[in-house]
Coordinates of C-alpha atoms (C1' of nucleotides) in Angstrom, one line a residue:
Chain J
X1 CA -23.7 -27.0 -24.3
X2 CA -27.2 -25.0 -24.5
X3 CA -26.9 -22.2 -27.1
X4 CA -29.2 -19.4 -26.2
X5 CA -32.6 -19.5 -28.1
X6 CA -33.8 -16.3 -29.0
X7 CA -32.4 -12.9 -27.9
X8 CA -35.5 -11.7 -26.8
X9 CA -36.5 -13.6 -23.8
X10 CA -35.9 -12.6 -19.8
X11 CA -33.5 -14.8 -19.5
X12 CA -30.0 -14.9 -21.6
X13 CA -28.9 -18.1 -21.3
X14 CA -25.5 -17.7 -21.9
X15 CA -24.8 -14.7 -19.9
X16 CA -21.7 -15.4 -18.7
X17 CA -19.9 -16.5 -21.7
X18 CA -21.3 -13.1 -23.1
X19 CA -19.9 -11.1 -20.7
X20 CA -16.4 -12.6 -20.8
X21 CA -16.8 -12.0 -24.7
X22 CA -17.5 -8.6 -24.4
X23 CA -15.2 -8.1 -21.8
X24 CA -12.4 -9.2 -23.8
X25 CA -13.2 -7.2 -26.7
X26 CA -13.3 -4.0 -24.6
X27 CA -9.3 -5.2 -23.2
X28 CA -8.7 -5.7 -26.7
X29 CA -9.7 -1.9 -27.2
X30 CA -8.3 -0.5 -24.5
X31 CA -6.0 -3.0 -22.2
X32 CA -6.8 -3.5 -18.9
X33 CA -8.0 -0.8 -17.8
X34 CA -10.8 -0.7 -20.1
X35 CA -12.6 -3.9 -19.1
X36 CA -15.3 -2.3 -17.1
X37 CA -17.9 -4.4 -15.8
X38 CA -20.9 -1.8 -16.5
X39 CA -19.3 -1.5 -20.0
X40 CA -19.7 -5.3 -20.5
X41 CA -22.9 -5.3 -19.0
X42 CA -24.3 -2.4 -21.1
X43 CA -22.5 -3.9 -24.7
X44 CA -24.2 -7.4 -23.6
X45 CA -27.4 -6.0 -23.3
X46 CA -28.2 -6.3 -19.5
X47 CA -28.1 -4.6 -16.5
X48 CA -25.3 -4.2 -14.6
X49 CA -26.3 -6.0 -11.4
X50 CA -27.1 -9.4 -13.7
X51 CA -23.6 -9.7 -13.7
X52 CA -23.2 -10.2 -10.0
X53 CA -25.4 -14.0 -10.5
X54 CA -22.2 -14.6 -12.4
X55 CA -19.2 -13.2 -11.3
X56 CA -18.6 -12.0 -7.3
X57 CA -16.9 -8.7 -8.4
X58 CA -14.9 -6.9 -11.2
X59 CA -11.6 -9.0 -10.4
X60 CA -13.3 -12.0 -11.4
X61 CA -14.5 -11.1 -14.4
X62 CA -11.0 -9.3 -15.2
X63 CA -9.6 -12.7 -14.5
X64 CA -11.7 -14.8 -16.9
X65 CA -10.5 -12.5 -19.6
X66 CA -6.5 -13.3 -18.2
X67 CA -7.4 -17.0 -18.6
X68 CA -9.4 -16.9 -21.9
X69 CA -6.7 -14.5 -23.4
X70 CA -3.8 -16.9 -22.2
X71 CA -5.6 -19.7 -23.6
X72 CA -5.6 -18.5 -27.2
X73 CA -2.4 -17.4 -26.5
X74 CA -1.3 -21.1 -26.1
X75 CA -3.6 -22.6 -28.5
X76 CA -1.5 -20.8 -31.2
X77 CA 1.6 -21.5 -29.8
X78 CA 0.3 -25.3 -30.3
X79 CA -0.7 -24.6 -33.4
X80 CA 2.7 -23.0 -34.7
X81 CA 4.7 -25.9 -33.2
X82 CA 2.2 -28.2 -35.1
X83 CA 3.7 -27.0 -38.3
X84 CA 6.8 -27.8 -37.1
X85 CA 6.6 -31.5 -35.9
X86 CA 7.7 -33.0 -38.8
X87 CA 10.6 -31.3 -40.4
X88 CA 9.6 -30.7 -44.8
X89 CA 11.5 -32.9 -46.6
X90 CA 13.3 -31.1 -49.0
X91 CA 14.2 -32.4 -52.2
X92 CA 17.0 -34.3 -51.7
X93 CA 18.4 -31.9 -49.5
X94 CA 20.3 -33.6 -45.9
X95 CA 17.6 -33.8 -43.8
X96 CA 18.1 -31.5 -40.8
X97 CA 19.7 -32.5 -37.3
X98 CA 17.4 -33.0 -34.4
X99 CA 18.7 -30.1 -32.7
X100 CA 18.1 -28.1 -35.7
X101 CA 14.4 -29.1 -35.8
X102 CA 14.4 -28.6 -31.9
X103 CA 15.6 -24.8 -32.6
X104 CA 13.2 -24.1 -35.7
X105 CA 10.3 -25.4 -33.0
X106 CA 11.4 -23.2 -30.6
X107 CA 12.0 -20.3 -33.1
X108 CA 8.6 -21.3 -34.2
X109 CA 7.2 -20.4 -30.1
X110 CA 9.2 -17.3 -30.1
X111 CA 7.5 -16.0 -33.5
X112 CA 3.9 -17.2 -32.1
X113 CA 4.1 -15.6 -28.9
X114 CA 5.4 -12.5 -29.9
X115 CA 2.6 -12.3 -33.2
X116 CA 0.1 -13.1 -30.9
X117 CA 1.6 -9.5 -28.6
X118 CA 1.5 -7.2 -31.8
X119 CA -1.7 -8.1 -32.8
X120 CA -3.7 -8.1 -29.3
X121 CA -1.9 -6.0 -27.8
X122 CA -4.5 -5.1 -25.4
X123 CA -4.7 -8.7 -24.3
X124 CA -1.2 -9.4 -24.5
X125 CA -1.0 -6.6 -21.7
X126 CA -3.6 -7.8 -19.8
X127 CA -2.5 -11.3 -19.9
X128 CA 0.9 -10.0 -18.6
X129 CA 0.1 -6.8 -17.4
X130 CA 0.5 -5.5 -13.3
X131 CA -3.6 -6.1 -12.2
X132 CA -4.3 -8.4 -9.5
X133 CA -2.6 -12.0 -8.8
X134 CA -1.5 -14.0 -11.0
X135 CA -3.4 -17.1 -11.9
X136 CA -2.1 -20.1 -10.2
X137 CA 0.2 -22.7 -11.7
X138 CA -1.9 -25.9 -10.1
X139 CA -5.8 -26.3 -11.0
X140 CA -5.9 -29.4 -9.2
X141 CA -2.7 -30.4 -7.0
X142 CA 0.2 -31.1 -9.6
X143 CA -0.6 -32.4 -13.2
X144 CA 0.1 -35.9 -12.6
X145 CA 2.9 -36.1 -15.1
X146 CA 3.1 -34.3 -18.2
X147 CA -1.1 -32.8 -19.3
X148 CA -1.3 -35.0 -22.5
X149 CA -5.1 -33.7 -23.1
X150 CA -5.3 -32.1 -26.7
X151 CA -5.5 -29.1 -26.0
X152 CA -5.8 -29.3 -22.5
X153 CA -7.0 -25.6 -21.2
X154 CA -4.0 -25.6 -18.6
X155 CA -1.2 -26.4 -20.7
X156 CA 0.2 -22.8 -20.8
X157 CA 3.1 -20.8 -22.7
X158 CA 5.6 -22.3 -20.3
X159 CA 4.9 -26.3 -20.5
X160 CA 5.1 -25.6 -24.1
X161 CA 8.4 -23.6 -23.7
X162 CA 9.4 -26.5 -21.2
X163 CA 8.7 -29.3 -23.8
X164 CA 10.9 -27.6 -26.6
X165 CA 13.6 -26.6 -24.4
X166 CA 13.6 -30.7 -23.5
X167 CA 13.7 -31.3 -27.2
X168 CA 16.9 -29.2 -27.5
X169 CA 18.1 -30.8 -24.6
X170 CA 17.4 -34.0 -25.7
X171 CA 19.0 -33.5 -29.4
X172 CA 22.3 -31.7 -27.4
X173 CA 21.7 -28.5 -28.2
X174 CA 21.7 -27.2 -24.7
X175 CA 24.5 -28.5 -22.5
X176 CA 23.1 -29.9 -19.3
X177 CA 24.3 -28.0 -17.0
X178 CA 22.3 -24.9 -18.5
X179 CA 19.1 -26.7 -18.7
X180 CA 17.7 -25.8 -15.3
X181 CA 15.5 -22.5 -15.0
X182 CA 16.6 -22.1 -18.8
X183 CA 12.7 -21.9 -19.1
X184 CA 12.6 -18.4 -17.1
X185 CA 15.3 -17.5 -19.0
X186 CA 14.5 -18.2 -22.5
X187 CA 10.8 -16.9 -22.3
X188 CA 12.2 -13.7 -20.3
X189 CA 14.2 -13.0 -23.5
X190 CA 10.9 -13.2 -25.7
X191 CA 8.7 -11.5 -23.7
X192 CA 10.8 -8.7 -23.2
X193 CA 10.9 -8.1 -26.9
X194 CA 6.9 -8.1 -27.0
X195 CA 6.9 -5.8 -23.8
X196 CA 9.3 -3.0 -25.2
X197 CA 7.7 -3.0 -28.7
X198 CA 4.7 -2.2 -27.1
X199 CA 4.9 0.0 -24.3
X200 CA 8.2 0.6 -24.1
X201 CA 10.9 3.1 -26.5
X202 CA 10.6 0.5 -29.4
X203 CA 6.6 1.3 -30.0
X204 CA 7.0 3.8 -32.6
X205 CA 9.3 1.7 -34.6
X206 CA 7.4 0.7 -38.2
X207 CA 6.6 -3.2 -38.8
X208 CA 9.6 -4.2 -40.7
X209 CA 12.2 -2.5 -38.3
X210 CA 10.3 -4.5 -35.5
X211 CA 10.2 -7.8 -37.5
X212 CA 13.6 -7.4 -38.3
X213 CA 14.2 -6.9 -34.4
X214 CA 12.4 -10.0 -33.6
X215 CA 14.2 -12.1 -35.8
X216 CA 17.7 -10.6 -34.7
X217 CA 16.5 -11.5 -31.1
X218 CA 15.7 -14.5 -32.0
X219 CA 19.1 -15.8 -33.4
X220 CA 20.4 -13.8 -30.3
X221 CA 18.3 -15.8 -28.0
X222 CA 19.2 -19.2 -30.1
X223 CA 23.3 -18.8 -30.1
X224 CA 22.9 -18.1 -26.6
X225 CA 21.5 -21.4 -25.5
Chain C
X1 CA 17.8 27.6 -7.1
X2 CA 15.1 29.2 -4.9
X3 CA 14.5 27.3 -1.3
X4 CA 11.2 27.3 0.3
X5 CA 11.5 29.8 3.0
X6 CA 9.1 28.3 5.6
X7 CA 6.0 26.2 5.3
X8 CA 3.6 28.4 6.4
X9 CA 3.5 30.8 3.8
X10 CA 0.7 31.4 1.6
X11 CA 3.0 30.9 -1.5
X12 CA 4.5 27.1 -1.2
X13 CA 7.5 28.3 -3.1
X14 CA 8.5 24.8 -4.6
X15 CA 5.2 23.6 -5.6
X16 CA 6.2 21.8 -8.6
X17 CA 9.1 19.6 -7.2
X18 CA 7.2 18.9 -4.8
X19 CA 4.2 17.8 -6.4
X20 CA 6.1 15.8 -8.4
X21 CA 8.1 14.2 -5.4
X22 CA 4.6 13.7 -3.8
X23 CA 3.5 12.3 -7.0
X24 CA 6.8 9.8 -7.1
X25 CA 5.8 8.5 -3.7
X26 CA 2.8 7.8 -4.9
X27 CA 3.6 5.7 -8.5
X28 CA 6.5 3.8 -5.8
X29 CA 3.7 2.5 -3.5
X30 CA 1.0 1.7 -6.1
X31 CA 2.7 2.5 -9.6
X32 CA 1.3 4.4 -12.7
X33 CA -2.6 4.2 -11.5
X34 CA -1.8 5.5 -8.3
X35 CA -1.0 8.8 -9.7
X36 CA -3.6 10.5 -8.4
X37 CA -3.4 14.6 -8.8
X38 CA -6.0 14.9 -5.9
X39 CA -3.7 12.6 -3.6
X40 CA -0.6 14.3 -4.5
X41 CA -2.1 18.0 -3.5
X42 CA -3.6 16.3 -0.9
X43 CA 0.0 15.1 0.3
X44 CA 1.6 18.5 -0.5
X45 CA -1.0 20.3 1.4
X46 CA -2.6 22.4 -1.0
X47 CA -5.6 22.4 -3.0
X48 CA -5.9 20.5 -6.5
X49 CA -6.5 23.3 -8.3
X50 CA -3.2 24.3 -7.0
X51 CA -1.6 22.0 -9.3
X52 CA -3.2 23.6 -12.2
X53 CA -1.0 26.9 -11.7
X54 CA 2.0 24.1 -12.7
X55 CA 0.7 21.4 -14.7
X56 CA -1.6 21.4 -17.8
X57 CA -3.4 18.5 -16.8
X58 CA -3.0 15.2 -14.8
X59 CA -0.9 13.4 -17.9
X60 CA 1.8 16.1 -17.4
X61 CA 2.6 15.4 -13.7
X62 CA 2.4 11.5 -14.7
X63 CA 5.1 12.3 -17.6
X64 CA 7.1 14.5 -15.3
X65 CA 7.9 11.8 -12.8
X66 CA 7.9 9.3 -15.7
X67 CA 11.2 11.5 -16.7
X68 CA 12.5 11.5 -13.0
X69 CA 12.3 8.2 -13.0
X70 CA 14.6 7.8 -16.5
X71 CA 16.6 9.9 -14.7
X72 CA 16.8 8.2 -12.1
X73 CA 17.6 5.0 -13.6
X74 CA 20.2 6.4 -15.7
X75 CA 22.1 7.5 -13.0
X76 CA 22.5 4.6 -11.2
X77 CA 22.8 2.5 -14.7
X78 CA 26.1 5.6 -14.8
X79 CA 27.2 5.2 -11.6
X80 CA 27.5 1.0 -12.3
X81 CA 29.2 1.8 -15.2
X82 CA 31.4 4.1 -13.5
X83 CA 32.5 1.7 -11.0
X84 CA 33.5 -0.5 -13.9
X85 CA 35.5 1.8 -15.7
X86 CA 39.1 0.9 -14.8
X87 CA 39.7 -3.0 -14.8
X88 CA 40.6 -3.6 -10.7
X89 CA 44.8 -4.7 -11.2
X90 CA 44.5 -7.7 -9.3
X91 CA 48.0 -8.9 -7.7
X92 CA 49.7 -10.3 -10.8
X93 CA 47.0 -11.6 -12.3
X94 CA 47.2 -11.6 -16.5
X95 CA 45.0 -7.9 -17.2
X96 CA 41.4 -9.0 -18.9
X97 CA 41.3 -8.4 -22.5
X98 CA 39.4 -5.5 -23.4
X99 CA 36.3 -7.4 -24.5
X100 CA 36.4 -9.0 -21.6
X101 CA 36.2 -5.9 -19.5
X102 CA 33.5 -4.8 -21.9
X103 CA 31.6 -7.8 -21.4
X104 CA 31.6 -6.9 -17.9
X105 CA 30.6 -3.7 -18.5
X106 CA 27.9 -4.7 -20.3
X107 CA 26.8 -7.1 -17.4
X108 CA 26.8 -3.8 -14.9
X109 CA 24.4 -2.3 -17.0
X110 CA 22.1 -5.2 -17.4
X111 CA 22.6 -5.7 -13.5
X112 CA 21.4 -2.3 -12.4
X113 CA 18.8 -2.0 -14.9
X114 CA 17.0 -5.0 -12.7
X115 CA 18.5 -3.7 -9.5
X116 CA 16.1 -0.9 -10.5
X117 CA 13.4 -2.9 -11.6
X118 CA 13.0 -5.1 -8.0
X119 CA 13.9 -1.8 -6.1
X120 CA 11.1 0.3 -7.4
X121 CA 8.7 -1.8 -9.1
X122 CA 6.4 1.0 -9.5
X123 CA 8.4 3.2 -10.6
X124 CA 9.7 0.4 -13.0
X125 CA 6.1 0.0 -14.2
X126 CA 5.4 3.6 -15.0
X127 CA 8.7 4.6 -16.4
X128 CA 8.3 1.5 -18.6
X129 CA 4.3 1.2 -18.9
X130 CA 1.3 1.4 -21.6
X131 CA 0.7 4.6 -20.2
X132 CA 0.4 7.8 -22.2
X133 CA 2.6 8.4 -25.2
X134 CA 6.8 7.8 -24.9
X135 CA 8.5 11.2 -24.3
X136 CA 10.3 12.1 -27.6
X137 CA 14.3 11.0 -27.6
X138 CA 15.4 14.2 -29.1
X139 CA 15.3 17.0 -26.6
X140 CA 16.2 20.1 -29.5
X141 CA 16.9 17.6 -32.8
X142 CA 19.8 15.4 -32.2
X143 CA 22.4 15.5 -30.1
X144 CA 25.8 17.2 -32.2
X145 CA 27.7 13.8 -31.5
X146 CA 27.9 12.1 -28.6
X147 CA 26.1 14.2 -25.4
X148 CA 29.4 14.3 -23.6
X149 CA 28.1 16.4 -20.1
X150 CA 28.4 14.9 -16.9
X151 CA 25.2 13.1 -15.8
X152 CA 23.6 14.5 -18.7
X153 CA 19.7 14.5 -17.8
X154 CA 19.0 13.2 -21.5
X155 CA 21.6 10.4 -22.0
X156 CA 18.9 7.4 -21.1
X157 CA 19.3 4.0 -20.4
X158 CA 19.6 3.4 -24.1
X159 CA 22.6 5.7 -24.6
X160 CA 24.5 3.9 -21.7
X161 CA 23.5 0.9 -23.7
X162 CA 24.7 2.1 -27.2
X163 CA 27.9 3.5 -25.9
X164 CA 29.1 -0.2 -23.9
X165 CA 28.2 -2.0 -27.5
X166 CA 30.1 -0.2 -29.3
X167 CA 33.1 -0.9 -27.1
X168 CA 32.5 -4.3 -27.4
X169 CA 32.2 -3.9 -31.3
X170 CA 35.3 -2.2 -30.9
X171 CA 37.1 -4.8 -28.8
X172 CA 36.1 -7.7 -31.5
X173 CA 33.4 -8.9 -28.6
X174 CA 30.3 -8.6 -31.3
X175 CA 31.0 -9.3 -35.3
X176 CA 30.3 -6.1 -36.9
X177 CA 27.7 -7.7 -39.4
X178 CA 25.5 -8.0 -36.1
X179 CA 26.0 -4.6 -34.8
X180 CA 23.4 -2.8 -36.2
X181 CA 19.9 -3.1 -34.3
X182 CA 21.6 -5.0 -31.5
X183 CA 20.7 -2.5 -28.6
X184 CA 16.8 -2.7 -29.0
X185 CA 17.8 -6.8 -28.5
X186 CA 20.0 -6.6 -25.8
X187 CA 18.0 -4.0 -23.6
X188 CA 14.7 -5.9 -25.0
X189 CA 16.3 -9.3 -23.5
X190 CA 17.4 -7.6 -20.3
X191 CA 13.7 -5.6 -19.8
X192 CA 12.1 -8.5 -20.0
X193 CA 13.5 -10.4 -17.0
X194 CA 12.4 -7.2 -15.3
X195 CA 9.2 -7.1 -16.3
X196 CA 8.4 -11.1 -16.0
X197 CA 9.7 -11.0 -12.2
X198 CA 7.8 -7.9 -11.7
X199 CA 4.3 -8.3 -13.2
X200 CA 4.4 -12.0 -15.0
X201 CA 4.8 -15.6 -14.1
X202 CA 8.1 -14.9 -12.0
X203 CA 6.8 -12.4 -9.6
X204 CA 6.3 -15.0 -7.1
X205 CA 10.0 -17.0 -7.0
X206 CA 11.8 -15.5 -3.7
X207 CA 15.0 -13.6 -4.1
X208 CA 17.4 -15.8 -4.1
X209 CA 15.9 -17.9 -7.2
X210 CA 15.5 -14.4 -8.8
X211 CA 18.8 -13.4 -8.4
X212 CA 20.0 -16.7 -10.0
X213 CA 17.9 -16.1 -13.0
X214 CA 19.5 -12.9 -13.3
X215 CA 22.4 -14.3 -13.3
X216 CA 21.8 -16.9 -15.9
X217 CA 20.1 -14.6 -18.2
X218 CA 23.4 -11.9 -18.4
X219 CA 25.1 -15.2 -19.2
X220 CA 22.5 -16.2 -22.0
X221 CA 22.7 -12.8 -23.5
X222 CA 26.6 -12.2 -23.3
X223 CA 27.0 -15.6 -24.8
X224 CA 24.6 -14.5 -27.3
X225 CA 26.6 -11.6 -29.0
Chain R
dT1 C1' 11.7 55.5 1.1
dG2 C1' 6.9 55.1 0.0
dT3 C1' 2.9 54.0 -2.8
dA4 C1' -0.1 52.2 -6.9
dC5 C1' -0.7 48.4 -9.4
dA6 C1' 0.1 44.3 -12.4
dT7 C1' 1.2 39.7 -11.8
dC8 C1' 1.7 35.4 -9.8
dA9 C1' 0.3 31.4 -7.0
dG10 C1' -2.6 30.1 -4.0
dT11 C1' -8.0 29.0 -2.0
dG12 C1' -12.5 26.7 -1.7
dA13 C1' -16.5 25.4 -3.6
dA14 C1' -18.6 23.2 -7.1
dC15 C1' -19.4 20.6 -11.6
dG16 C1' -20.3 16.3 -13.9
dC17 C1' -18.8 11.8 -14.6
dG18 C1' -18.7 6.9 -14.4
dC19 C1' -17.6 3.6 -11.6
dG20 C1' -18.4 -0.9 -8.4
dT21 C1' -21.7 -2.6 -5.7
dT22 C1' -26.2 -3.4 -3.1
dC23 C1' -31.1 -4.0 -2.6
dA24 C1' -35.7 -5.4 -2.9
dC25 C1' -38.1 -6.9 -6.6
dT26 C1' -40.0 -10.0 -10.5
dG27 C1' -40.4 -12.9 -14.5
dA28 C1' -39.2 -17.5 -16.2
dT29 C1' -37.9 -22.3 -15.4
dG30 C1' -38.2 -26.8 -13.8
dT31 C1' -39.4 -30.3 -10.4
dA32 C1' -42.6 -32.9 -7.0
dC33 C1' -46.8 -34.7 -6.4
Chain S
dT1 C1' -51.9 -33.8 -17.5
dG2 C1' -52.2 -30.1 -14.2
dT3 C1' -50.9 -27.4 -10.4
dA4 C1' -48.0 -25.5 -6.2
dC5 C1' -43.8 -23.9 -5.3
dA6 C1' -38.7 -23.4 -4.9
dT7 C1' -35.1 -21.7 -7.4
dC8 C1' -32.7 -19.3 -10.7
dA9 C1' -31.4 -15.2 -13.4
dG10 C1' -32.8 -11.2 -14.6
dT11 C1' -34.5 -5.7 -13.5
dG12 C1' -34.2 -0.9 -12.1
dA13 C1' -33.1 2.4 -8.9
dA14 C1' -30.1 3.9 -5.8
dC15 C1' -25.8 4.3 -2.8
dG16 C1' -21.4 6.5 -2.0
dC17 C1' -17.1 7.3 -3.8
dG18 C1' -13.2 9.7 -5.7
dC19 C1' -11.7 11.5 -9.6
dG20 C1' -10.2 15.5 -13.1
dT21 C1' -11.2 19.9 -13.9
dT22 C1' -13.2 24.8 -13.7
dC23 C1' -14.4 29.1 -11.7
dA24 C1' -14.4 33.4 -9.4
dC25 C1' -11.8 34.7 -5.8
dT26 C1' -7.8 36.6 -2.8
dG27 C1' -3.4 36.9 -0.6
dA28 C1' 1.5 37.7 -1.4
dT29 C1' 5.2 39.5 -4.3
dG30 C1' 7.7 42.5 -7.0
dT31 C1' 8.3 46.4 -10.1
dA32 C1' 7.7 51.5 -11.8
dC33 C1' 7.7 55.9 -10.5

DNA sequence: TGTACATCAGTGAACGCGCGTTCACTGATGTAC
DNA sequence: TGTACATCAGTGAACGCGCGTTCACTGATGTAC
């Protein structure tokens, strides 16, 4: 990776990188709407038209935000399920059922996705907001079988939703005949909770009514599998 | 309630309502962005200043057809309801328990809440959107007890929604110590089906594999009470 | 029944704004010989 | 090691656009006497 030398020469060097960087901190300000390409160009430094060597228009550049803010989103969804994989043993407590581990992980995705909403809310909105088409599912064809990359860049919200929802599946918590689609289902639920405490009649609600909402949703969403 | 005379006349007459029908059309084809004051005097046939004679500013037509909208919504949430109210006696059949009727009611709701969502996804989005601050829920202070007039303009989604849990709180259908908080949940669980299959990962499964998700997700959520 | 006049609800022209995008250009970089 | 040159990544000025909003105005309406 070349890291640009000195802030002061013609050329930037990392231009694009910059430009998705201030780009996302003007969605983070102001949502969608707010990520204007002369506004990026202007925070970066630059002309406006030295974005067009980078990007072919506006919806591009709107879209490398999408994928950077869904990527982050992910990353600590990974992170929160990492401090679930192996269950704390509790003194001499009975160590916990598989598909009680398999509902704390996926309590543990519900709580990251909808922390990562209330404090970016501009991305959150973007990432899931109305603009322009959504990003497709496939980079390549079909990920071969499951994306085992650490980390891997594609592995969105859902494969991680998907992996859990396999876990409870696995450990019986989910009776098979309700496993199919229970992905759409399950993240619908979430998502709606981040959506309507945002934008919707919940916003004005203080932070311990809406925690308190969140976790009711969340045993809700649990006794429901 | 004044008619237009005829269309010719210096004085429109019905300016307002009709701005704000032009302005409906409008958010339906292209949702909250697409509320353009310009376009909408443009459509009525009279200048934008017009408008000016009838609406503070651009944010009060959007809000005005943000309520009609509600309104809207309500009313056909009602009308659901309504054709719920008295359990069909089917020929000899044992009569459903009353939290089973409730249940069902409760399904109606959920059902034309998305009915509304995939009919009018724009006016879904602006009803529901990041746009502009959420129009208070007390008209004069609080409504004396319950707002008991027929197709009361106020009584929202959420009231619809309050008044079919507490019948299924009173029919034993939800354990009382869960009660409290549980209509930001359910509409928050319902919403966001809408809004995934609308502007999220969903909005490109046809209707058929919608329509199941729907399906599934009332189940999830009735199960989860 | 008629007339003066205040009020209401329109007109049309203009304002400034910031946007996305294009264009001909130019300075810096790196490669071939 | 030096030099010609293609290529890349910037500049700056300009384009047209449509928007929200304001302004002085004017035609129609209705009320007082």
């Amino acid at each position: 990776v070349s890291v640009p030398k000195s802030a002061d020469t013609y050329h930037h060097g990392d231009l694009r990188n910059a430009l998705v960087g201030a780009a996302t901190s003007l969605a983070r300000d102001g949502g969608p709407d707010a990520v204007v390409l002369r506004a990026a160009a202007r925070q970066v430094g630059v002309s406006p038209a030295a974005a067009y060597h980078h990007f072919a228009n506006r919806e591009q550049l709107v879209q490398a935000v999408k994928q950077a803010a869904l990527a982050q989103l992910s990353e600590q969804m990974e992170s929160a399920l990492g401090a679930r994989s192996t269950p704390p043993r509790d003194r001499g407590r009975p160590r916990p059922s598989a598909a009680e581990v398999a509902r704390q992980r996926l309590r543990a995705l519900g709580h990251a996705y909808l922390q990562f909403a209330f404090d970016e809310p501009g991305l959150f909105r973007l990432a899931f907001g109305p603009r322009g088409p959504w990003p497709t599912d496939e980079p390549g064809d079909e990920p071969t079988d499951e994306p085992t990359g650490p980390h891997g860049d594609g592995a969105g919200p859902f494969v991680l939703l998907r992996r859990v929802l396999d876990e409870l599946a696995a450990a019986g918590a989910i009776p098979l005949e309700r496993r199919a689609g229970l992905e759409y289902v399950t993240w619908a639920q979430v998502h709606g909770v981040g959506t309507l405490c945002l934008d919707g009649p919940l916003a004005d609600i203080d932070a311990s009514e809406r925690q308190r909402t969140v976790e009711q949703a969340l045993d809700a969403i649990i006794r429901g599998l």
